[in-house]
Short mmCIF file of C-alpha atoms in Angstrom, two decimals:
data_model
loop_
_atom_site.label_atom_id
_atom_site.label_comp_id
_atom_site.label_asym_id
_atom_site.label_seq_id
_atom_site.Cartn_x
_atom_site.Cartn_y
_atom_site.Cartn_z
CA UNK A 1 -4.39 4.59 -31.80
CA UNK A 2 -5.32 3.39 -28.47
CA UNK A 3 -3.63 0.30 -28.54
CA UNK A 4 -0.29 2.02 -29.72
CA UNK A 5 -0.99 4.55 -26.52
CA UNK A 6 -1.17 1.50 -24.31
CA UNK A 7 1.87 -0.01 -25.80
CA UNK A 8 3.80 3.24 -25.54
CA UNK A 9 2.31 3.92 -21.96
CA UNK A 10 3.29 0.20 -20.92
CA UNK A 11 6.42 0.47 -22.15
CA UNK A 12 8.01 3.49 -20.14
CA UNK A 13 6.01 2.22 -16.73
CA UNK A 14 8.49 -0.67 -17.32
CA UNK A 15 11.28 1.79 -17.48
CA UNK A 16 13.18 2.88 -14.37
CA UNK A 17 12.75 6.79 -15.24
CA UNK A 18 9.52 8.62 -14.88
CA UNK A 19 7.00 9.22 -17.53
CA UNK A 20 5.51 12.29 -17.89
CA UNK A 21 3.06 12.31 -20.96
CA UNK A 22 0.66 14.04 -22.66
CA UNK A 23 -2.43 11.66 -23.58
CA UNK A 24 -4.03 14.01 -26.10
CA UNK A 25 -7.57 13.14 -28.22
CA UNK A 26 -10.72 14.60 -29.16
CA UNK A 27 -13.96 13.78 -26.82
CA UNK A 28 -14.88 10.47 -27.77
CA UNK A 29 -11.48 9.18 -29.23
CA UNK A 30 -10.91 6.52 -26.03
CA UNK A 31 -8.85 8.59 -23.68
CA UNK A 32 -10.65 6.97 -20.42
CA UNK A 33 -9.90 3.52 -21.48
CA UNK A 34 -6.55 4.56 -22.02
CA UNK A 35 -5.96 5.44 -18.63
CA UNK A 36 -7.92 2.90 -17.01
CA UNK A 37 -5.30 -0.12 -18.92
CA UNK A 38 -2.40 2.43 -17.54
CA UNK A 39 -3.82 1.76 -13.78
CA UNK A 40 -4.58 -1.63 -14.53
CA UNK A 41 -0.91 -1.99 -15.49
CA UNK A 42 0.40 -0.05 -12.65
CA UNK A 43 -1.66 -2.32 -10.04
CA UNK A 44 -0.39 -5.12 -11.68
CA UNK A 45 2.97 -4.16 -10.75
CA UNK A 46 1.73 -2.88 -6.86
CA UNK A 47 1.60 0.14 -7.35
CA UNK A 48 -1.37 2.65 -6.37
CA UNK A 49 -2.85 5.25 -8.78
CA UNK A 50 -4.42 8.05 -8.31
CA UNK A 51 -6.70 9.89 -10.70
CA UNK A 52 -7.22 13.64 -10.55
CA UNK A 53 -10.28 15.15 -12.25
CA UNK A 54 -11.44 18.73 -12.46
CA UNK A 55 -14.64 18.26 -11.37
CA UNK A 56 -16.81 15.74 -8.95
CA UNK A 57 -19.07 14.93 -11.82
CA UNK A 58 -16.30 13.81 -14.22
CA UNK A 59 -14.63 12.25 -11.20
CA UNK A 60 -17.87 10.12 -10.51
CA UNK A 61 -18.46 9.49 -14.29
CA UNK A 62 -14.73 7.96 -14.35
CA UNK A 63 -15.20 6.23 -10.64
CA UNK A 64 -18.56 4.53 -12.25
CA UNK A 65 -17.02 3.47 -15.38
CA UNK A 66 -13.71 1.96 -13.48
CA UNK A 67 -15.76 0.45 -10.85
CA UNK A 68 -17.78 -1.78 -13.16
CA UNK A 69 -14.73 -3.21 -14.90
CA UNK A 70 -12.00 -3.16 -11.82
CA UNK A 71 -14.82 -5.84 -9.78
CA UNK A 72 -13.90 -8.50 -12.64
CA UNK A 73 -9.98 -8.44 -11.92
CA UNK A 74 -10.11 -7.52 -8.32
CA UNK A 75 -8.77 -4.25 -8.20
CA UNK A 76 -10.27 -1.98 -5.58
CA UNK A 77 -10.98 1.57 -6.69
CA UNK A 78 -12.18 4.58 -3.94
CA UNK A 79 -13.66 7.93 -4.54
CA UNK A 80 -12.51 11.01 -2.51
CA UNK A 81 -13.77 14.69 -2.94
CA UNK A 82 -14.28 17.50 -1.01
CA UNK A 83 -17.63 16.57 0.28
CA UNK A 84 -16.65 13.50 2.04
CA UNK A 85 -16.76 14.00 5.99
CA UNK A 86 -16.29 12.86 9.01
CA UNK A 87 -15.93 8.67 9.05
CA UNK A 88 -16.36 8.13 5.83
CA UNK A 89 -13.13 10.17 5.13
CA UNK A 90 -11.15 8.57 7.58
CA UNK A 91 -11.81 5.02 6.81
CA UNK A 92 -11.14 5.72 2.67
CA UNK A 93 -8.02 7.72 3.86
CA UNK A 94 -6.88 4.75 6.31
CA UNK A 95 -7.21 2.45 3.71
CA UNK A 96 -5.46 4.93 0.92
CA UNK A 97 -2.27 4.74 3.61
CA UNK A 98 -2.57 1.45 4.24
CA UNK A 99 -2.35 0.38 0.87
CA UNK A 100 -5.98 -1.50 0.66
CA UNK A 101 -7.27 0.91 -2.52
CA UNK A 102 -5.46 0.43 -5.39
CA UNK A 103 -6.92 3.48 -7.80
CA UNK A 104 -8.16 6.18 -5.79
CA UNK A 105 -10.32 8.75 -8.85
CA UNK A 106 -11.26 12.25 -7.03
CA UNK A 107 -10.91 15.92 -7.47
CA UNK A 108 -8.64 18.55 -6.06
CA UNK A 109 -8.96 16.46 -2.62
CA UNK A 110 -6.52 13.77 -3.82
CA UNK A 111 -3.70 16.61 -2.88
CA UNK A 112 -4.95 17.71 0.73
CA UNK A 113 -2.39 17.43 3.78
CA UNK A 114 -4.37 14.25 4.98
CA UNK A 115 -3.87 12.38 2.17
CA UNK A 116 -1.20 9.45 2.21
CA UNK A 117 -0.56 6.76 -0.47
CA UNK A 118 1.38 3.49 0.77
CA UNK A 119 3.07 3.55 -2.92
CA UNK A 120 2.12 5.71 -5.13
CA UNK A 121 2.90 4.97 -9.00
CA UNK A 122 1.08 6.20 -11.35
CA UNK A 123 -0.23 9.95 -11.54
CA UNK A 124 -3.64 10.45 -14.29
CA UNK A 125 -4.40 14.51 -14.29
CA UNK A 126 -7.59 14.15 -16.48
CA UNK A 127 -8.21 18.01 -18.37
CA UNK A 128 -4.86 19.06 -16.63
CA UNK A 129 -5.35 22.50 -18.13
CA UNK A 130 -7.81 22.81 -15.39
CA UNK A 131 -5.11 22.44 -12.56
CA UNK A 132 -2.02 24.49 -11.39
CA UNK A 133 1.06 23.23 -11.72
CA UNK A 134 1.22 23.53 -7.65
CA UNK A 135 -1.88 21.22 -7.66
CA UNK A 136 -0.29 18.92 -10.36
CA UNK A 137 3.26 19.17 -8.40
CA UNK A 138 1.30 18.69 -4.65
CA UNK A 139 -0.17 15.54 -6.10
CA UNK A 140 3.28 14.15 -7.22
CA UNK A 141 4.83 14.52 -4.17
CA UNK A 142 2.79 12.16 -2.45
CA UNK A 143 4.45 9.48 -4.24
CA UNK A 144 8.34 8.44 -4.85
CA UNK A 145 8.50 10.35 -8.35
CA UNK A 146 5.31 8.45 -9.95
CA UNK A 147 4.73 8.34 -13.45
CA UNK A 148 2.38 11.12 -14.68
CA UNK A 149 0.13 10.65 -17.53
CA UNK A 150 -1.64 14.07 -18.06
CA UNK A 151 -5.10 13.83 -20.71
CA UNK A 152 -6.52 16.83 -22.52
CA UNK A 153 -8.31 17.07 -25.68
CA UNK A 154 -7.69 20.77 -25.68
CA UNK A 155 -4.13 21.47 -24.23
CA UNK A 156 -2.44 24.65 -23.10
CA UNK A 157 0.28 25.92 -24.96
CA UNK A 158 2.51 25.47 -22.16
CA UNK A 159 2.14 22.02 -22.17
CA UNK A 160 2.53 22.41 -25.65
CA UNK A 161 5.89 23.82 -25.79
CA UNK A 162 7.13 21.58 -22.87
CA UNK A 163 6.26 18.71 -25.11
CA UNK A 164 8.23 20.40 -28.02
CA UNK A 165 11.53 21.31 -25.83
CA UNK A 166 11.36 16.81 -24.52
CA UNK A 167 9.86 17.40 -21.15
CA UNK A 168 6.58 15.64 -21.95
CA UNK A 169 6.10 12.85 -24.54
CA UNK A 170 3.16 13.20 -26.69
CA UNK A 171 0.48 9.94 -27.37
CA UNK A 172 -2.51 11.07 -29.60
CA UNK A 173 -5.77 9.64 -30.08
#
């Protein structure tokens, strides 16, 4: 199943028109490396990803996991949540802009004012029922009409019947 979610997933990146899918699976079922082979794809064609996760522990649990693996093909990945000040912020966020990170992973930061992508590409709402849509929609907009990939293993039924009425394609795990 997770190689038929890449394949899928690769396939409409390729695709002039923006995705917007549902990545649903149980805890366990391979969801993460999922997405991370959807960034890696999107970096390969230049674009920038960002990854949106509910909360700074699951964001650091997915920036850890990426981190280890992006090193071997030279991707670089940053980390952005609400705690980071001063500096720190400013350099990660000059670098965002310029285009120097290639997956930024954080929580409801990635949205702020401040925040600037030099091409945005690729959208990856991890437990998306946890978000607005004005969060989800904020996040878009800081790219030219990325392609969203949103994960849940328990969706809402709103994204349920949006998926049933063809506004979101549906890849299970």
């Amino acid at each position: 199943d997770q190689k038929k979610a890449i394949l899928d997933i690769e396939l409409d990146l390729k695709n002039e028109y923006q995705q917007i899918r549902l990545l649903q699976g149980d805890v366990g079922s391979g969801k993460t490396v999922v997405m991370f082979y959807s960034a890696l794809i999107a970096v390969e064609a230049c674009f920038q990803v960002a990854i949106m996760c509910p909360t700074e522990i699951l964001a650091m649990q997915h920036f850890t996991f990426f981190k280890n693996i992006a090193e071997k093909f030279n991707v670089k990945i940053g980390f952005l949540s609400g705690k980071d000040k001063g500096k720190k912020r400013e350099l990660l966020l000059q670098l965002l802009k310029n285009g120097e990170i290639d997956i930024i992973i954080g929580t409801h930061s990635l949205f702020q004012k401040d925040v600037f992508f030099k091409n945005l590409g690729l959208v990856i709402i991890d437990e998306q029922h946890r978000f607005g849509v004005m969060q989800r929609i904020h996040l878009l907009e800081k790219g030219s009409k990325p392609h969203l990939i949103i994960a849940s293993a328990t969706p809402i039924p709103r994204t349920l019947s949006l998926a049933m009425y063809g506004d979101i394609k549906i890849t299970e795990i």
